[in-house]
Tab-separated table of C-alpha atoms (C1' of nucleotides) in Angstrom:
chain	number	residue	atom	x	y	z
A	21	UNK	CA	79.972	-142.420	84.429
A	22	UNK	CA	81.118	-143.258	87.871
A	23	UNK	CA	78.387	-145.785	88.490
A	24	UNK	CA	77.222	-146.906	85.075
A	25	UNK	CA	76.069	-150.259	86.361
A	26	UNK	CA	73.288	-148.787	88.458
A	27	UNK	CA	70.778	-149.085	85.651
A	28	UNK	CA	71.463	-152.766	85.192
A	29	UNK	CA	72.366	-153.780	88.699
A	30	UNK	CA	69.458	-153.010	90.994
A	31	UNK	CA	69.963	-152.250	94.644
A	32	UNK	CA	70.235	-155.135	97.103
A	33	UNK	CA	66.651	-154.754	98.284
A	34	UNK	CA	65.244	-155.047	94.783
A	35	UNK	CA	67.532	-157.983	94.160
A	36	UNK	CA	66.261	-159.727	97.224
A	37	UNK	CA	62.637	-159.183	96.277
A	38	UNK	CA	63.466	-160.555	92.851
A	39	UNK	CA	65.024	-163.615	94.341
A	40	UNK	CA	62.022	-164.174	96.566
A	41	UNK	CA	59.676	-163.855	93.617
A	42	UNK	CA	61.803	-166.382	91.784
A	43	UNK	CA	61.358	-168.721	94.707
A	44	UNK	CA	57.602	-168.177	94.682
A	45	UNK	CA	57.495	-168.880	90.971
A	46	UNK	CA	59.487	-172.076	91.406
A	47	UNK	CA	57.302	-173.356	94.225
A	48	UNK	CA	54.106	-172.420	92.479
A	49	UNK	CA	55.183	-174.253	89.362
A	50	UNK	CA	56.351	-177.337	91.227
A	51	UNK	CA	53.090	-177.417	93.123
A	52	UNK	CA	51.071	-177.052	89.977
A	53	UNK	CA	52.960	-179.812	88.192
A	54	UNK	CA	52.501	-182.114	91.135
A	55	UNK	CA	48.779	-181.452	91.381
A	56	UNK	CA	48.508	-182.068	87.640
A	57	UNK	CA	50.529	-185.258	87.923
A	58	UNK	CA	48.096	-186.661	90.450
A	59	UNK	CA	45.532	-186.665	87.670
A	60	UNK	CA	48.028	-187.980	85.104
A	61	UNK	CA	47.959	-184.617	83.425
A	62	UNK	CA	50.921	-182.643	82.154
A	63	UNK	CA	51.321	-178.978	83.016
A	64	UNK	CA	50.055	-177.675	79.672
A	65	UNK	CA	47.116	-180.086	79.737
A	66	UNK	CA	46.184	-178.908	83.234
A	67	UNK	CA	46.437	-175.242	82.235
A	68	UNK	CA	44.297	-175.751	79.163
A	69	UNK	CA	41.703	-177.725	81.098
A	70	UNK	CA	41.583	-175.042	83.786
A	71	UNK	CA	40.900	-172.416	81.157
A	72	UNK	CA	38.106	-174.489	79.660
A	73	UNK	CA	36.564	-175.145	83.053
A	74	UNK	CA	35.704	-171.449	83.178
A	75	UNK	CA	34.224	-171.210	79.691
A	76	UNK	CA	34.386	-172.932	76.307
A	77	UNK	CA	36.869	-171.342	73.922
A	78	UNK	CA	37.725	-171.621	70.239
A	79	UNK	CA	41.103	-173.137	69.438
A	80	UNK	CA	42.459	-169.803	68.346
A	81	UNK	CA	41.600	-168.115	71.658
A	82	UNK	CA	43.182	-170.987	73.518
A	83	UNK	CA	46.415	-170.486	71.619
A	84	UNK	CA	46.372	-166.810	72.508
A	85	UNK	CA	45.797	-167.472	76.192
A	86	UNK	CA	48.485	-170.150	76.306
A	87	UNK	CA	50.836	-167.980	74.240
A	88	UNK	CA	51.613	-170.708	71.732
A	89	UNK	CA	50.827	-171.626	68.140
A	90	UNK	CA	47.351	-172.924	67.301
A	91	UNK	CA	48.879	-176.079	65.833
A	92	UNK	CA	50.177	-176.875	69.275
A	93	UNK	CA	46.756	-176.558	70.862
A	94	UNK	CA	45.432	-179.167	68.456
A	95	UNK	CA	47.600	-181.858	70.024
A	96	UNK	CA	46.854	-180.939	73.628
A	97	UNK	CA	43.121	-180.870	73.004
A	98	UNK	CA	43.433	-184.182	71.115
A	99	UNK	CA	44.916	-185.873	74.172
A	100	UNK	CA	42.375	-184.395	76.556
A	101	UNK	CA	39.564	-185.289	74.201
A	102	UNK	CA	40.732	-188.892	73.935
A	103	UNK	CA	40.369	-189.077	77.710
A	104	UNK	CA	36.911	-187.597	77.708
A	105	UNK	CA	37.865	-184.435	79.585
A	106	UNK	CA	37.286	-182.056	76.714
A	107	UNK	CA	35.153	-182.035	73.578
A	108	UNK	CA	35.119	-180.081	70.347
A	109	UNK	CA	31.884	-178.412	69.344
A	110	UNK	CA	31.060	-176.718	66.066
A	111	UNK	CA	30.435	-172.993	66.182
A	112	UNK	CA	27.016	-172.414	64.603
A	113	UNK	CA	28.027	-168.889	63.619
A	114	UNK	CA	31.227	-169.882	61.820
A	115	UNK	CA	31.797	-173.368	60.541
A	116	UNK	CA	35.551	-172.886	60.449
A	117	UNK	CA	35.687	-172.547	64.211
A	118	UNK	CA	35.855	-175.433	66.658
A	119	UNK	CA	34.982	-174.575	70.217
A	120	UNK	CA	36.723	-176.624	72.870
A	121	UNK	CA	34.692	-177.222	76.024
A	122	UNK	CA	35.361	-179.146	79.220
A	123	UNK	CA	33.067	-182.119	79.725
A	124	UNK	CA	31.372	-182.762	83.044
A	125	UNK	CA	34.253	-185.049	83.934
A	126	UNK	CA	36.741	-182.438	82.794
A	127	UNK	CA	35.218	-179.838	85.069
A	128	UNK	CA	35.378	-182.258	87.983
A	129	UNK	CA	39.082	-182.866	87.337
A	130	UNK	CA	39.698	-179.122	87.083
A	131	UNK	CA	37.974	-178.634	90.426
A	132	UNK	CA	40.104	-181.330	92.032
A	133	UNK	CA	43.139	-179.691	90.527
A	134	UNK	CA	42.334	-176.316	92.044
A	135	UNK	CA	41.717	-177.846	95.416
A	136	UNK	CA	44.897	-179.872	95.237
A	137	UNK	CA	47.037	-176.762	95.036
A	138	UNK	CA	48.754	-176.873	98.398
A	139	UNK	CA	50.448	-173.612	97.642
A	140	UNK	CA	47.083	-171.923	97.847
A	141	UNK	CA	46.625	-172.711	101.492
A	142	UNK	CA	49.831	-173.366	103.367
A	143	UNK	CA	52.002	-170.322	102.812
A	144	UNK	CA	49.161	-167.829	102.854
A	145	UNK	CA	47.698	-169.334	105.995
A	146	UNK	CA	50.680	-168.001	107.918
A	147	UNK	CA	49.693	-164.435	107.107
A	148	UNK	CA	47.094	-162.461	108.990
A	149	UNK	CA	44.203	-160.977	107.114
A	150	UNK	CA	45.770	-157.559	107.230
A	151	UNK	CA	49.032	-158.898	105.885
A	152	UNK	CA	47.248	-160.643	103.063
A	153	UNK	CA	45.440	-157.429	102.237
A	154	UNK	CA	48.730	-155.617	102.240
A	155	UNK	CA	50.283	-158.272	100.029
A	156	UNK	CA	47.359	-158.052	97.657
A	157	UNK	CA	47.761	-154.290	97.333
A	158	UNK	CA	51.483	-154.526	96.722
A	159	UNK	CA	51.061	-157.209	94.085
A	160	UNK	CA	48.328	-155.191	92.421
A	161	UNK	CA	50.508	-152.127	92.228
A	162	UNK	CA	53.411	-154.183	91.008
A	163	UNK	CA	51.319	-155.627	88.220
A	164	UNK	CA	49.881	-152.253	87.386
A	165	UNK	CA	46.357	-153.627	87.670
B	28	UNK	CA	31.887	-179.960	110.284
B	29	UNK	CA	29.249	-177.462	109.442
B	30	UNK	CA	31.388	-175.757	106.832
B	31	UNK	CA	33.639	-178.449	105.430
B	32	UNK	CA	34.255	-176.499	102.248
B	33	UNK	CA	36.164	-173.810	104.086
B	34	UNK	CA	39.288	-175.916	104.009
B	35	UNK	CA	39.136	-176.223	100.247
B	36	UNK	CA	37.554	-172.944	99.244
B	37	UNK	CA	39.591	-170.107	100.674
B	38	UNK	CA	38.097	-166.743	101.387
B	39	UNK	CA	37.867	-164.187	98.573
B	40	UNK	CA	40.919	-162.281	99.778
B	41	UNK	CA	43.111	-165.360	99.698
B	42	UNK	CA	41.692	-166.231	96.307
B	43	UNK	CA	42.562	-162.832	94.970
B	44	UNK	CA	46.108	-163.014	96.293
B	45	UNK	CA	46.406	-166.425	94.673
B	46	UNK	CA	45.226	-165.064	91.377
B	47	UNK	CA	47.704	-162.205	91.577
B	48	UNK	CA	50.520	-164.610	92.323
B	49	UNK	CA	49.459	-166.653	89.324
B	50	UNK	CA	49.710	-163.513	87.239
B	51	UNK	CA	53.170	-162.783	88.618
B	52	UNK	CA	54.252	-166.321	87.833
B	53	UNK	CA	52.936	-166.065	84.282
B	54	UNK	CA	54.664	-162.753	83.628
B	55	UNK	CA	57.900	-163.859	85.201
B	56	UNK	CA	57.963	-166.975	83.078
B	57	UNK	CA	57.060	-165.168	79.888
B	58	UNK	CA	59.762	-162.596	80.584
B	59	UNK	CA	62.320	-165.275	81.250
B	60	UNK	CA	61.487	-167.189	78.095
B	61	UNK	CA	61.723	-164.021	76.057
B	62	UNK	CA	65.073	-163.062	77.527
B	63	UNK	CA	66.297	-166.578	76.838
B	64	UNK	CA	64.959	-166.473	73.305
B	65	UNK	CA	67.002	-163.383	72.547
B	66	UNK	CA	70.062	-165.541	72.998
B	67	UNK	CA	68.527	-168.456	71.079
B	68	UNK	CA	68.276	-170.364	74.330
B	69	UNK	CA	65.345	-172.390	75.562
B	70	UNK	CA	64.035	-171.940	79.107
B	71	UNK	CA	65.699	-175.054	80.504
B	72	UNK	CA	68.979	-174.152	78.804
B	73	UNK	CA	68.857	-170.658	80.287
B	74	UNK	CA	68.100	-171.981	83.766
B	75	UNK	CA	70.931	-174.482	83.621
B	76	UNK	CA	73.362	-171.892	82.327
B	77	UNK	CA	72.341	-169.467	85.072
B	78	UNK	CA	73.054	-172.100	87.677
B	79	UNK	CA	76.459	-172.804	86.210
B	80	UNK	CA	77.311	-169.117	86.017
B	81	UNK	CA	77.372	-169.120	89.813
B	82	UNK	CA	79.510	-172.216	90.234
B	83	UNK	CA	80.448	-175.410	88.406
B	84	UNK	CA	78.290	-178.379	89.338
B	85	UNK	CA	78.337	-182.137	88.746
B	86	UNK	CA	75.615	-183.493	86.521
B	87	UNK	CA	73.865	-185.114	89.431
B	88	UNK	CA	73.640	-181.846	91.385
B	89	UNK	CA	72.293	-180.120	88.313
B	90	UNK	CA	69.529	-182.680	88.042
B	91	UNK	CA	68.636	-182.103	91.680
B	92	UNK	CA	68.515	-178.345	91.294
B	93	UNK	CA	66.456	-178.571	88.127
B	94	UNK	CA	64.229	-181.249	89.634
B	95	UNK	CA	64.589	-183.623	86.733
B	96	UNK	CA	66.324	-186.892	85.857
B	97	UNK	CA	70.068	-186.882	85.300
B	98	UNK	CA	69.569	-188.387	81.857
B	99	UNK	CA	67.746	-185.231	80.920
B	100	UNK	CA	70.601	-182.996	82.004
B	101	UNK	CA	72.903	-184.851	79.650
B	102	UNK	CA	71.025	-183.553	76.620
B	103	UNK	CA	70.746	-179.975	77.812
B	104	UNK	CA	74.439	-179.795	78.655
B	105	UNK	CA	75.213	-181.419	75.295
B	106	UNK	CA	73.440	-178.624	73.450
B	107	UNK	CA	75.060	-175.886	75.513
B	108	UNK	CA	78.449	-177.521	75.140
B	109	UNK	CA	78.110	-177.747	71.375
B	110	UNK	CA	77.656	-173.965	71.403
B	111	UNK	CA	80.667	-173.363	73.586
B	112	UNK	CA	78.708	-171.988	76.536
B	113	UNK	CA	79.441	-174.869	78.883
B	114	UNK	CA	82.152	-177.459	79.252
B	115	UNK	CA	82.508	-180.779	81.042
B	116	UNK	CA	85.479	-181.239	83.332
B	117	UNK	CA	86.648	-184.380	85.057
B	118	UNK	CA	86.457	-184.466	88.831
B	119	UNK	CA	89.940	-185.333	90.097
B	120	UNK	CA	88.486	-186.801	93.281
B	121	UNK	CA	86.029	-189.150	91.561
B	122	UNK	CA	86.512	-190.242	87.996
B	123	UNK	CA	82.844	-191.129	87.613
B	124	UNK	CA	81.828	-187.522	88.053
B	125	UNK	CA	81.722	-184.927	85.315
B	126	UNK	CA	81.554	-181.334	86.451
B	127	UNK	CA	79.718	-178.948	84.166
B	128	UNK	CA	81.074	-175.398	84.138
B	129	UNK	CA	80.117	-172.266	82.238
B	130	UNK	CA	82.787	-171.031	79.836
B	131	UNK	CA	83.802	-167.396	79.702
B	132	UNK	CA	81.317	-166.951	76.876
B	133	UNK	CA	78.672	-168.803	78.851
B	134	UNK	CA	79.092	-166.476	81.799
B	135	UNK	CA	78.777	-163.479	79.505
B	136	UNK	CA	75.523	-164.835	78.098
B	137	UNK	CA	74.239	-165.524	81.615
B	138	UNK	CA	75.031	-161.951	82.588
B	139	UNK	CA	73.178	-160.602	79.549
B	140	UNK	CA	70.294	-162.846	80.448
B	141	UNK	CA	70.050	-161.484	83.963
B	142	UNK	CA	70.195	-157.938	82.737
B	143	UNK	CA	67.623	-158.607	80.060
B	144	UNK	CA	64.981	-159.518	82.607
B	145	UNK	CA	62.635	-156.560	82.267
B	146	UNK	CA	60.504	-157.946	85.023
B	147	UNK	CA	63.307	-157.215	87.422
B	148	UNK	CA	63.106	-153.510	86.915
B	149	UNK	CA	59.797	-152.271	85.614
B	150	UNK	CA	57.182	-153.510	88.043
B	151	UNK	CA	59.307	-153.061	91.106
B	152	UNK	CA	60.312	-149.569	90.064
B	153	UNK	CA	56.766	-148.448	90.740
B	154	UNK	CA	57.128	-149.294	94.401
B	155	UNK	CA	58.760	-147.057	96.968
B	156	UNK	CA	61.615	-148.377	99.023
B	157	UNK	CA	59.360	-148.860	101.999
B	158	UNK	CA	56.850	-150.756	99.907
B	159	UNK	CA	59.548	-153.001	98.549
B	160	UNK	CA	60.768	-153.661	102.051
B	161	UNK	CA	57.242	-154.506	103.069
B	162	UNK	CA	56.826	-156.785	100.062
B	163	UNK	CA	60.097	-158.492	100.878
B	164	UNK	CA	58.986	-159.185	104.432
B	165	UNK	CA	55.634	-160.559	103.350
B	166	UNK	CA	57.192	-162.830	100.742
B	167	UNK	CA	59.737	-164.015	103.274
B	168	UNK	CA	57.057	-164.895	105.769
B	169	UNK	CA	55.012	-166.561	103.072
B	170	UNK	CA	57.913	-168.724	102.052
B	171	UNK	CA	58.772	-169.494	105.640
B	172	UNK	CA	62.329	-168.302	105.131
C	17	DC	C1'	88.783	-209.409	95.880
C	18	DT	C1'	83.994	-209.317	95.026
C	19	DA	C1'	79.357	-207.421	95.365
C	20	DA	C1'	76.605	-203.496	95.877
C	21	DA	C1'	76.129	-198.724	95.112
C	22	DT	C1'	76.913	-194.403	92.442
C	23	DA	C1'	77.597	-191.163	88.237
C	24	DT	C1'	76.883	-190.720	83.772
C	25	DT	C1'	75.323	-191.892	79.244
C	26	DT	C1'	72.403	-194.119	75.700
C	27	DC	C1'	68.067	-195.518	73.890
C	28	DA	C1'	63.112	-195.796	73.231
C	29	DG	C1'	59.034	-193.317	73.552
C	30	DG	C1'	55.704	-189.613	74.797
C	31	DA	C1'	54.648	-184.592	75.107
C	32	DT	C1'	55.450	-179.883	73.854
C	33	DG	C1'	56.577	-176.515	70.740
C	34	DT	C1'	57.580	-174.145	66.033
C	35	DC	C1'	57.044	-173.525	61.200
C	36	DA	C1'	55.264	-174.461	56.565
C	37	DA	C1'	51.761	-176.328	53.857
C	38	DG	C1'	47.081	-177.919	53.139
C	39	DT	C1'	41.895	-177.780	53.615
C	40	DA	C1'	37.640	-175.635	54.577
C	41	DA	C1'	34.930	-171.653	55.229
C	42	DC	C1'	34.082	-166.680	55.418
C	43	DC	C1'	33.964	-162.081	53.138
C	44	DG	C1'	34.353	-158.244	50.053
C	45	DG	C1'	34.481	-156.259	45.311
C	46	DG	C1'	33.256	-156.779	40.773
D	5	DC	C1'	27.081	-164.879	41.575
D	6	DC	C1'	32.012	-165.716	41.800
D	7	DC	C1'	36.690	-164.940	42.705
D	8	DG	C1'	40.590	-163.622	45.354
D	9	DG	C1'	42.211	-162.775	49.866
D	10	DT	C1'	41.806	-163.762	54.657
D	11	DT	C1'	40.855	-166.710	58.647
D	12	DA	C1'	40.478	-171.214	61.497
D	13	DC	C1'	42.076	-175.369	62.063
D	14	DT	C1'	44.801	-179.527	61.068
D	15	DT	C1'	48.737	-182.135	59.387
D	16	DG	C1'	53.582	-183.219	58.839
D	17	DA	C1'	58.470	-182.596	59.672
D	18	DC	C1'	61.582	-181.533	63.012
D	19	DA	C1'	63.945	-179.919	67.544
D	20	DT	C1'	63.667	-180.008	72.505
D	21	DC	C1'	62.371	-181.703	76.942
D	22	DC	C1'	61.413	-185.287	79.926
D	23	DT	C1'	61.085	-190.088	81.899
D	24	DG	C1'	62.374	-194.815	82.704
D	25	DA	C1'	65.257	-198.848	81.738
D	26	DA	C1'	69.583	-200.683	80.456
D	27	DA	C1'	74.737	-200.268	79.752
D	28	DT	C1'	79.388	-198.643	81.329
D	29	DA	C1'	82.783	-197.062	84.425
D	30	DT	C1'	84.181	-196.251	88.926
D	31	DT	C1'	83.952	-196.231	93.848
D	32	DT	C1'	83.080	-198.332	98.219
D	33	DA	C1'	81.845	-201.837	101.638
D	34	DG	C1'	82.395	-206.304	103.338
DNA sequence: CTAAATATTTCAGGATGTCAAGTAACCGGG
DNA sequence: CCCGGTTACTTGACATCCTGAAATATTTAG
């Protein structure tokens, strides 16, 4: 065991990539929070609304996607519903289920939110199309997609 | 302005890269929270402790690095201090300032935390050295470093 | 020396999150 | 049909995170 720390201590290149990813994560998050804040939304509210802007979802599915307890989703949907951005609909097939759906206004806010993400444009704009394609492929492979 | 939506609606390639980055962010965060949870730490506690494992910092600096109000840092440091992971030291040069520093135990936990980050190893392990170098360069350019 | 500025804490209040318990509805076996 | 077990959601209690305003102690500028 001359170099037992190799398994835990990655090489400098990997470390650097890690650090850069950390930076990306931090910027992405900050950007997202700011965009949400411009609509007086919190991060979790914005994430939930974005999900619902794609398709209505039962509370349980929402909890799964947000990786939290269903009881938590209740409160977030409550607040969005009280602002008219989301509504609860009964599921005709199962009366236990409540399907959360974005209202027209909610979808408009979600659209604004997407467009407000500066991170989407600025940093990627500096890359050529070929570089972006290359980045896409590397990220894909990294994620095992 | 024949195509005014181009500024807001990026091309499909950029969209895809964005989506992939979102996925990276989500996984990174989930991984971090899980690693923190294994030490009964919350995300913010783990981030603060990681910062302090590099160097002691005054409360004010901590707030800046964490992008939150100083009054918030007070509570997080309180909880870490009550567990013996962090301690407050007086600043000899300015008696208003309290410098937060990781204890020996705190540094050990921070080390475990770093090593527990699966994300660090697994996905990057699938990339060759050249690919990682390429990824590093692209991320660098994207971040404008 | 005094007034303004700075570092930290405390307090009130909202939001997020977990867990346990409760209610309503589905579903399968008798 | 009905009864027991499961499932979906909500409620309540509680911890944490976070902000903004006010209080305290100390430094610094005039």
